[in-house]
mmCIF file of C-alpha atoms and ligand atoms in Angstrom:
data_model
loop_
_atom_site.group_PDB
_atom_site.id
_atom_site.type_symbol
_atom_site.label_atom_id
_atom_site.label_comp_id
_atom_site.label_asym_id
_atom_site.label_seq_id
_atom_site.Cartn_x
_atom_site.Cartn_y
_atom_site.Cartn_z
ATOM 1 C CA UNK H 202 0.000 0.000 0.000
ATOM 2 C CA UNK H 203 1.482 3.269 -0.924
ATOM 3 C CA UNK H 204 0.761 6.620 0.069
ATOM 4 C CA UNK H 205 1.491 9.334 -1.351
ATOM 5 C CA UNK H 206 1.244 13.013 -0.517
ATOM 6 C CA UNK H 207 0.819 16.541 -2.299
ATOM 7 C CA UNK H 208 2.421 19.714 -1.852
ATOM 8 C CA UNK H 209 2.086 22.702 -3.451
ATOM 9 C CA UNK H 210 3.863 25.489 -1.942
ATOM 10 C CA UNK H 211 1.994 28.958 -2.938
ATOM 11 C CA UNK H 212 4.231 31.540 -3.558
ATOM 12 C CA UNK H 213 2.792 35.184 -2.391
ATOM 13 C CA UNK H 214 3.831 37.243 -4.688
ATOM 14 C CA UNK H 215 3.742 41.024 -4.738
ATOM 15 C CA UNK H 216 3.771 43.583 -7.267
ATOM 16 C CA UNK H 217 6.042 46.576 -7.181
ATOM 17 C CA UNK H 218 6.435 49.222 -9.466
ATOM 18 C CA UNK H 219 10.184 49.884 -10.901
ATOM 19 C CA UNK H 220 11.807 52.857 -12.895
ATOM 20 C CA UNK H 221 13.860 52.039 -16.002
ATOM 21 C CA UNK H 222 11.658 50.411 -18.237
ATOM 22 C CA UNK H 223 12.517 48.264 -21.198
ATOM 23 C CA UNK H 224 10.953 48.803 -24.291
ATOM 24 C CA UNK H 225 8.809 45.863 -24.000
ATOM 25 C CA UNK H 226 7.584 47.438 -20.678
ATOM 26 C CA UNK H 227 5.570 50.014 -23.232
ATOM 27 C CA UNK H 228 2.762 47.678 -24.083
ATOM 28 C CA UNK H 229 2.595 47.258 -19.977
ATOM 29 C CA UNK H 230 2.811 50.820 -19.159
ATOM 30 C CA UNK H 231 1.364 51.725 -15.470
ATOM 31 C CA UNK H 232 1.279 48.045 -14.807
ATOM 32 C CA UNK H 233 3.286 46.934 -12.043
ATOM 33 C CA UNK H 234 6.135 44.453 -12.705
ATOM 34 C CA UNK H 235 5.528 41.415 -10.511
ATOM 35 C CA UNK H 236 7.958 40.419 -7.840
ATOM 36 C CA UNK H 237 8.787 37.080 -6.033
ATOM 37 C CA UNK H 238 10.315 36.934 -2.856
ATOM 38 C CA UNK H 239 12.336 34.332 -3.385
ATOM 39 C CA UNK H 240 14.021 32.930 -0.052
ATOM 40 C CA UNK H 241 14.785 36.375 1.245
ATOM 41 C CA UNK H 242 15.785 37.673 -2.468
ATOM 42 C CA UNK H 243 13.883 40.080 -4.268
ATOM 43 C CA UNK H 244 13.308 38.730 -8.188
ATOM 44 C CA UNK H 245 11.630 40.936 -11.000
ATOM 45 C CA UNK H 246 9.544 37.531 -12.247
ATOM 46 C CA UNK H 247 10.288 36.784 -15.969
ATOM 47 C CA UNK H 248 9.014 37.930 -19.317
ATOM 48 C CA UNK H 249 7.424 34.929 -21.121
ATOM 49 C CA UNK H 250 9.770 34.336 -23.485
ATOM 50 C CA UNK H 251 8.913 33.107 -27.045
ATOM 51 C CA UNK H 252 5.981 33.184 -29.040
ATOM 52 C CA UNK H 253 2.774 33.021 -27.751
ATOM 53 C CA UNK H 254 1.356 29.698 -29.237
ATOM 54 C CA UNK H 255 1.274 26.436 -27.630
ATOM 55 C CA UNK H 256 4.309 24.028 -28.104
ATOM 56 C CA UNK H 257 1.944 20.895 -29.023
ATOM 57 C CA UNK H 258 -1.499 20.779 -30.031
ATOM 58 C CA UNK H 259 -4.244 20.727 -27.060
ATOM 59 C CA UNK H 260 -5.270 17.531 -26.188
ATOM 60 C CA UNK H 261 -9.008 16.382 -26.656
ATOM 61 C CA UNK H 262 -11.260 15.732 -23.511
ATOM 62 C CA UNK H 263 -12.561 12.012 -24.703
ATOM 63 C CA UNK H 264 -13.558 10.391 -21.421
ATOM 64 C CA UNK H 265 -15.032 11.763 -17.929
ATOM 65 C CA UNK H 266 -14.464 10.387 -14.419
ATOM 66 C CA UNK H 267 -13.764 12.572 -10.946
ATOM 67 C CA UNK H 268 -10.238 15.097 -10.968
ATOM 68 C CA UNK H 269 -9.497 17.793 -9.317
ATOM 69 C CA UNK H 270 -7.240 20.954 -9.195
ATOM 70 C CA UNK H 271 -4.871 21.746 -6.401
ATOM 71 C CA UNK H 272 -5.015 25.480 -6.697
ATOM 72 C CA UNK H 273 -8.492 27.317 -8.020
ATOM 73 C CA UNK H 274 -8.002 31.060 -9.155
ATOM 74 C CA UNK H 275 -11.083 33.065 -9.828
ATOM 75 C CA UNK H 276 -10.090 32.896 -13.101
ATOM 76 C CA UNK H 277 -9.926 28.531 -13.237
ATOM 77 C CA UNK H 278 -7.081 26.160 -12.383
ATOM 78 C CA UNK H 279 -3.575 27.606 -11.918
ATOM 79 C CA UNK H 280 -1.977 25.233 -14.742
ATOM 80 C CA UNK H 281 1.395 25.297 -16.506
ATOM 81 C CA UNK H 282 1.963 28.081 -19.518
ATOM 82 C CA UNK H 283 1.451 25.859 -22.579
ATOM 83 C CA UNK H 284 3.112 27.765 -24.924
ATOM 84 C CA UNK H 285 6.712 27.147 -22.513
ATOM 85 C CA UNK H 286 8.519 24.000 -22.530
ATOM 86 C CA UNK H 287 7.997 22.755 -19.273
ATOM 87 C CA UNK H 288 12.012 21.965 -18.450
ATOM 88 C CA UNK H 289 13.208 19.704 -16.050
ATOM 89 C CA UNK H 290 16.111 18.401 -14.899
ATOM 90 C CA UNK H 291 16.915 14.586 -13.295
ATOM 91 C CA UNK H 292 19.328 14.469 -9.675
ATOM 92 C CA UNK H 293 20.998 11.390 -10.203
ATOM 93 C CA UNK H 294 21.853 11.070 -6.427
ATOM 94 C CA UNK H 295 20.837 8.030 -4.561
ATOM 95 C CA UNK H 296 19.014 6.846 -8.279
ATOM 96 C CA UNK H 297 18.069 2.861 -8.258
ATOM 97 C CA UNK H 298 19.769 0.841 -10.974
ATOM 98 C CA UNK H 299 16.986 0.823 -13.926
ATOM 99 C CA UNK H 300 15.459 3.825 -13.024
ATOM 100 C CA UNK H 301 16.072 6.453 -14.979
ATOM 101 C CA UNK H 302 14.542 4.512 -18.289
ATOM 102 C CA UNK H 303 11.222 4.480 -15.840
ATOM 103 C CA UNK H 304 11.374 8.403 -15.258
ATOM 104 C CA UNK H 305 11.749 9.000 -19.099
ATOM 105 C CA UNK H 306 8.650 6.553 -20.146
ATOM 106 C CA UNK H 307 6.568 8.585 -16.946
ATOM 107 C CA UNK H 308 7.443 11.966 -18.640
ATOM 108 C CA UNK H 309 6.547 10.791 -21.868
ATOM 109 C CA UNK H 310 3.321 9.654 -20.302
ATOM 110 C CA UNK H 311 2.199 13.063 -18.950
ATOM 111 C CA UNK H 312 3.621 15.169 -22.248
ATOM 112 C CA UNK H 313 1.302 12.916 -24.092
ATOM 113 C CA UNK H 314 -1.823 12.868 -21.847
ATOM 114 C CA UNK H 315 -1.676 17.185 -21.742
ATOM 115 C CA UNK H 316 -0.421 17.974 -24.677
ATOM 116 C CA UNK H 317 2.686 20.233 -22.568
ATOM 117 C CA UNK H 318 6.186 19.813 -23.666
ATOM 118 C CA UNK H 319 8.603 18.764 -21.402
ATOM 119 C CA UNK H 320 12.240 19.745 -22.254
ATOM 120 C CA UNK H 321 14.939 17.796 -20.236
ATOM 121 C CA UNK H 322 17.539 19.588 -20.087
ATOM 122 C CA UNK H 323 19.959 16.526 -18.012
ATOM 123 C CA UNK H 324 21.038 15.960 -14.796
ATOM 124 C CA UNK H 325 21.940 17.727 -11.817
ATOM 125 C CA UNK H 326 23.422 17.566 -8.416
ATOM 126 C CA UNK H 327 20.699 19.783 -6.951
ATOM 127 C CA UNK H 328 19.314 18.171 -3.826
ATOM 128 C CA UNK H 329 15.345 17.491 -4.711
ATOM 129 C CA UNK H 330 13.589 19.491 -1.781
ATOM 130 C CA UNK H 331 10.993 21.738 -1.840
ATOM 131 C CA UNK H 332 12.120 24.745 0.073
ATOM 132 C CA UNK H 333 14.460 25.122 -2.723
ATOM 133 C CA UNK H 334 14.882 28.930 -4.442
ATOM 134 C CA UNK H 335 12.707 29.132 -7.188
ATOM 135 C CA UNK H 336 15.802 31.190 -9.148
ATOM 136 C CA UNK H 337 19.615 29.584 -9.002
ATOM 137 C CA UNK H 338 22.236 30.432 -11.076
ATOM 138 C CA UNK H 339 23.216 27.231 -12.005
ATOM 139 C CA UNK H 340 19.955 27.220 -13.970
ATOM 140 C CA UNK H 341 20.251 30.910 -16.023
ATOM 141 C CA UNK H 342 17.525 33.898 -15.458
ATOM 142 C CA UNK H 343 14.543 31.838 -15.342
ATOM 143 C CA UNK H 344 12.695 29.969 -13.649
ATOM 144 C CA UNK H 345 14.695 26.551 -12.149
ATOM 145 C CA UNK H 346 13.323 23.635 -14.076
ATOM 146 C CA UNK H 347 10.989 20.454 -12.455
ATOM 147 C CA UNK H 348 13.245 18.260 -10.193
ATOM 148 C CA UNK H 349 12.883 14.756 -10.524
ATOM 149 C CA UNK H 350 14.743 13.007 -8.012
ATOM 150 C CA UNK H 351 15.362 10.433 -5.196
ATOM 151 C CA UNK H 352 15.888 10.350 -0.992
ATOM 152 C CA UNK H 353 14.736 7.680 1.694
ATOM 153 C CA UNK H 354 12.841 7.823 4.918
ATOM 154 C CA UNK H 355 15.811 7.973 6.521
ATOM 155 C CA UNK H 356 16.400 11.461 4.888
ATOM 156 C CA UNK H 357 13.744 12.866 4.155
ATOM 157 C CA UNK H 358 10.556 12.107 7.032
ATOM 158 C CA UNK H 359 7.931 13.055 4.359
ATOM 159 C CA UNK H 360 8.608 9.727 2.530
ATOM 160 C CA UNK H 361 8.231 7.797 6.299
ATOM 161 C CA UNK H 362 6.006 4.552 6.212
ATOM 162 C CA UNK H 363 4.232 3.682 3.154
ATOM 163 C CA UNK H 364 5.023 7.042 0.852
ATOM 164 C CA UNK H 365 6.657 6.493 -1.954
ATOM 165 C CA UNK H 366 6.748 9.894 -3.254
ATOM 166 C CA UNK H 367 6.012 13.497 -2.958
ATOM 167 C CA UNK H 368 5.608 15.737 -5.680
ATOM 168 C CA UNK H 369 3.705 19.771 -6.633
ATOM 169 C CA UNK H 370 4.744 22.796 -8.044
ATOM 170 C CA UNK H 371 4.376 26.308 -7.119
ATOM 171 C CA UNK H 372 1.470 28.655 -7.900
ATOM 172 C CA UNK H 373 3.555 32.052 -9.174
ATOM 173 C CA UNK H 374 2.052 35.130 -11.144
ATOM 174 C CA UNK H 375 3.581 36.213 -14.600
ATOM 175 C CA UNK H 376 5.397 39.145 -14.841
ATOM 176 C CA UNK H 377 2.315 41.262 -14.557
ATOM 177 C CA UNK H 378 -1.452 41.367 -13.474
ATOM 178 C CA UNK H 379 -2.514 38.360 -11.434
ATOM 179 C CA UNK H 380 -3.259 35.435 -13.375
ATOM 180 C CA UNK H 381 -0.791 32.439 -11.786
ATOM 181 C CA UNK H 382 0.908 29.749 -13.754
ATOM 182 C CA UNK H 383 2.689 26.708 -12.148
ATOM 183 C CA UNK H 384 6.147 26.874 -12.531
ATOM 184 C CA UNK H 385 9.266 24.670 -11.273
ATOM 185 C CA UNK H 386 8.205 21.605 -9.548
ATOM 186 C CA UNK H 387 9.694 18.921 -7.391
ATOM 187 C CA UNK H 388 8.931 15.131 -7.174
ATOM 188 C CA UNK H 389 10.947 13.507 -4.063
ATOM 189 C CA UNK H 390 11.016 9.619 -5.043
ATOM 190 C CA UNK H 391 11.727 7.069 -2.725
ATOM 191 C CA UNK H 392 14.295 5.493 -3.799
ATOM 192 C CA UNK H 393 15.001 2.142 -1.414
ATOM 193 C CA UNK H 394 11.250 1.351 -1.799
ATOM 194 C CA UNK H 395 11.191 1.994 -5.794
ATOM 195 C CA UNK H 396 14.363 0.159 -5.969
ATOM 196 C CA UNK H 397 13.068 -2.771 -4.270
ATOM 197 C CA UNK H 398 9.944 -2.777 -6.952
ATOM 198 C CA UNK H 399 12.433 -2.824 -9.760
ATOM 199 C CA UNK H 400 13.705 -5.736 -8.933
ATOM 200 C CA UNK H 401 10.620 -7.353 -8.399
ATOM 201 C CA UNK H 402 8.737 -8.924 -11.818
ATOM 202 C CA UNK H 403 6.303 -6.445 -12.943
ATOM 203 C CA UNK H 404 7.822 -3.628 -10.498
ATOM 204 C CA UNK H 405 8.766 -1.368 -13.726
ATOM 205 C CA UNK H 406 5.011 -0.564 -13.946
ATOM 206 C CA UNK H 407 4.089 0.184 -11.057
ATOM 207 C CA UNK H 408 6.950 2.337 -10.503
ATOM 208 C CA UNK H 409 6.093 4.243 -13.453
ATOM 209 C CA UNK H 410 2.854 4.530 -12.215
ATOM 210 C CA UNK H 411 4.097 6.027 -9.165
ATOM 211 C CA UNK H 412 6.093 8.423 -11.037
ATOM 212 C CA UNK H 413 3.108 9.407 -13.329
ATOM 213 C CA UNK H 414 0.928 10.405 -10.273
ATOM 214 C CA UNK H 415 3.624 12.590 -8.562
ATOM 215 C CA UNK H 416 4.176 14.204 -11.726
ATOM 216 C CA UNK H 417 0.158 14.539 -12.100
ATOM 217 C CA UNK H 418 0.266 16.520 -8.790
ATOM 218 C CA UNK H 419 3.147 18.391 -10.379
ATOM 219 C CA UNK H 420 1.059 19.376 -13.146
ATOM 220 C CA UNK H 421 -1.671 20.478 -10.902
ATOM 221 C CA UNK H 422 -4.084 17.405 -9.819
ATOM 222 C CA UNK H 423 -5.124 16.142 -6.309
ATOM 223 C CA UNK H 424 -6.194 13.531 -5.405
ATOM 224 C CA UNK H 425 -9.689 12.190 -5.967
ATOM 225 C CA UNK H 426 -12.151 9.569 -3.885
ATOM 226 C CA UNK H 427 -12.785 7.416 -6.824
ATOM 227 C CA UNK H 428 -10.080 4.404 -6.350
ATOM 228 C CA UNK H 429 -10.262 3.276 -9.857
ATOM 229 C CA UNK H 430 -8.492 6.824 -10.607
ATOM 230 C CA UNK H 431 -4.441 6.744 -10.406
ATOM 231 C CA UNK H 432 -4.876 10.354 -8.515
ATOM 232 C CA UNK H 433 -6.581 7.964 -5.755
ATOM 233 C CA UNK H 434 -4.352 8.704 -2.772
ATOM 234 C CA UNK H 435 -3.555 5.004 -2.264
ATOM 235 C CA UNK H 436 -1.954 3.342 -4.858
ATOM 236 C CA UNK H 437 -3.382 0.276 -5.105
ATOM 237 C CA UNK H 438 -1.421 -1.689 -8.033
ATOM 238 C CA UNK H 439 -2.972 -0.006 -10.401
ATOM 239 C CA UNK H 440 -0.532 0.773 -13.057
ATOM 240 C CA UNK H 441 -2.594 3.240 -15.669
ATOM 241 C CA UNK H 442 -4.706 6.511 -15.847
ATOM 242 C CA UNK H 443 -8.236 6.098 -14.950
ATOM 243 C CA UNK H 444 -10.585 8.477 -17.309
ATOM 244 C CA UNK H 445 -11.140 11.128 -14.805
ATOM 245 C CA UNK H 446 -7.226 11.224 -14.680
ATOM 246 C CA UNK H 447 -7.362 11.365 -18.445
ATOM 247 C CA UNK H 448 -10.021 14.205 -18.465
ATOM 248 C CA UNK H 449 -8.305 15.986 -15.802
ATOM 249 C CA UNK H 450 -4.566 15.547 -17.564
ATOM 250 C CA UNK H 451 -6.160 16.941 -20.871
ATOM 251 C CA UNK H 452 -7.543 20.073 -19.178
ATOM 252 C CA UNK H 453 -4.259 20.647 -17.178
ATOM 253 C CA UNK H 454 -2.564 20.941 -20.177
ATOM 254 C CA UNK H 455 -5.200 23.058 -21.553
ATOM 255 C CA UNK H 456 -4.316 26.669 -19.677
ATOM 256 C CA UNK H 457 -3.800 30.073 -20.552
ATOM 257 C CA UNK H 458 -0.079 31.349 -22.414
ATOM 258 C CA UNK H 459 1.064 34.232 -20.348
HETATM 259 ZN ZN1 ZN E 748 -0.600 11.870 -4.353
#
């Protein structure tokens, strides 16, 4: 029996106004720039950057079952830009043998399910933990990427007992007016307990399954009641999406481009 947990840290973010414009700051003029306080540091939040059309087509709504949103603006779900890559980045650290194939097929999974593009951009030694600044340097001017990577009870007391992973994002405004995208991300795997299901027959699955809900609550899902659905807080062997899952992946990947 595995449990696993959400968290979604919301990010207050306030809005500031700042001299010394840039040009692009004309079609914005006497809007405030948005900032993030950002562990103590004060960041000017990013321009989107790129054009404003979605990276892969939207994906159709063809089945309906019970989902839900972690985080309800007025405005509808707080959901990843779709017209941004959505870029993450694997920690190696502590990684069972046979993994990483798993963490690839589970990405692959949710890119196809909401139509978002996920860009890996490789590995890191960043420590998976989700206090972690939302800007580093080792990651350039934006935004640090999703974390994918691995700890053990023993470490980390959120994966105590039967958890097997944790995994959200963080609710964060664009650079101006209110409307909030998800951005970054962290999934916290356990690795002894997924590396004991590897090497059991039929473990691969269920791992991936494992991986595919964390990265569900990543992309904005909670759980649900309904235990046929994989966002069903128990995992109970089931190893793919139920069709409120699939409903609720489709419109997660259906949001607003800043
Ligand atoms: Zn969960």
């Amino acid at each position: 029996m595995l449990l696993s947990l959400l968290v979604v840290a919301a990010i207050v973010v306030v809005g500031v106004l700042v001299s010394g414009y840039e040009l692009r700051d004309l079609t914005r003029v006497g809007q405030p720039r948005n900032v993030l306080d950002d562990n103590g540091r004060q960041v000017e939040l990013p321009y989107a950057q790129g054009p404003s059309t979605r990276r892969l087509p939207e994906v159709p709504v063809t089945t309906t079952g019970e989902y839900a949103f972690s985080v309800i603006d007025d405005t509808g779900p707080v959901r990843f830009d779709p017209c941004r890559t959505v870029r993450w980045v694997l920690a190696v650290e502590d990684m069972p043998v046979f993994a990483e194939p798993v963490v690839f097929a589970a990405i692959a999974e949710l890119q196809l399910r909401t139509g978002l593009e996920f860009e890996y951009l490789g590995t890191t030694d960043e420590v998976p933990d989700f206090e972690r600044p939302m800007f580093q340097d080792r990651y350039g001017d934006y935004y640090a990427p999703l974390i994918i990577g691995w700890s053990s009870a023993e470490q980390n007391p959120d994966l105590e007992g039967p958890v097997a992973g944790i995994g959200g994002s963080n609710a964060i405004q664009g650079s101006h007016g209110e409307q909030r995208y998800l951005r970054g991300g962290v999934v916290v795997l356990d690795g002894p307990d997924l590396g004991l299901y590897l090497a059991s027959s039929s473990g691969e699955a269920q791992v991936q399954a494992i991986i595919m809900h964390e990265l569900a609550h990543v992309v904005g899902l909670a759980h649900v009641s309904d235990s046929t659905e994989l966002m069903y807080e128990t995992n109970n062997r089931q190893t793919t999406w139920g069709p409120g899952d699939l409903q609720g992946l489709a419109l997660a990947g259906a949001g607003p481009c800043e």
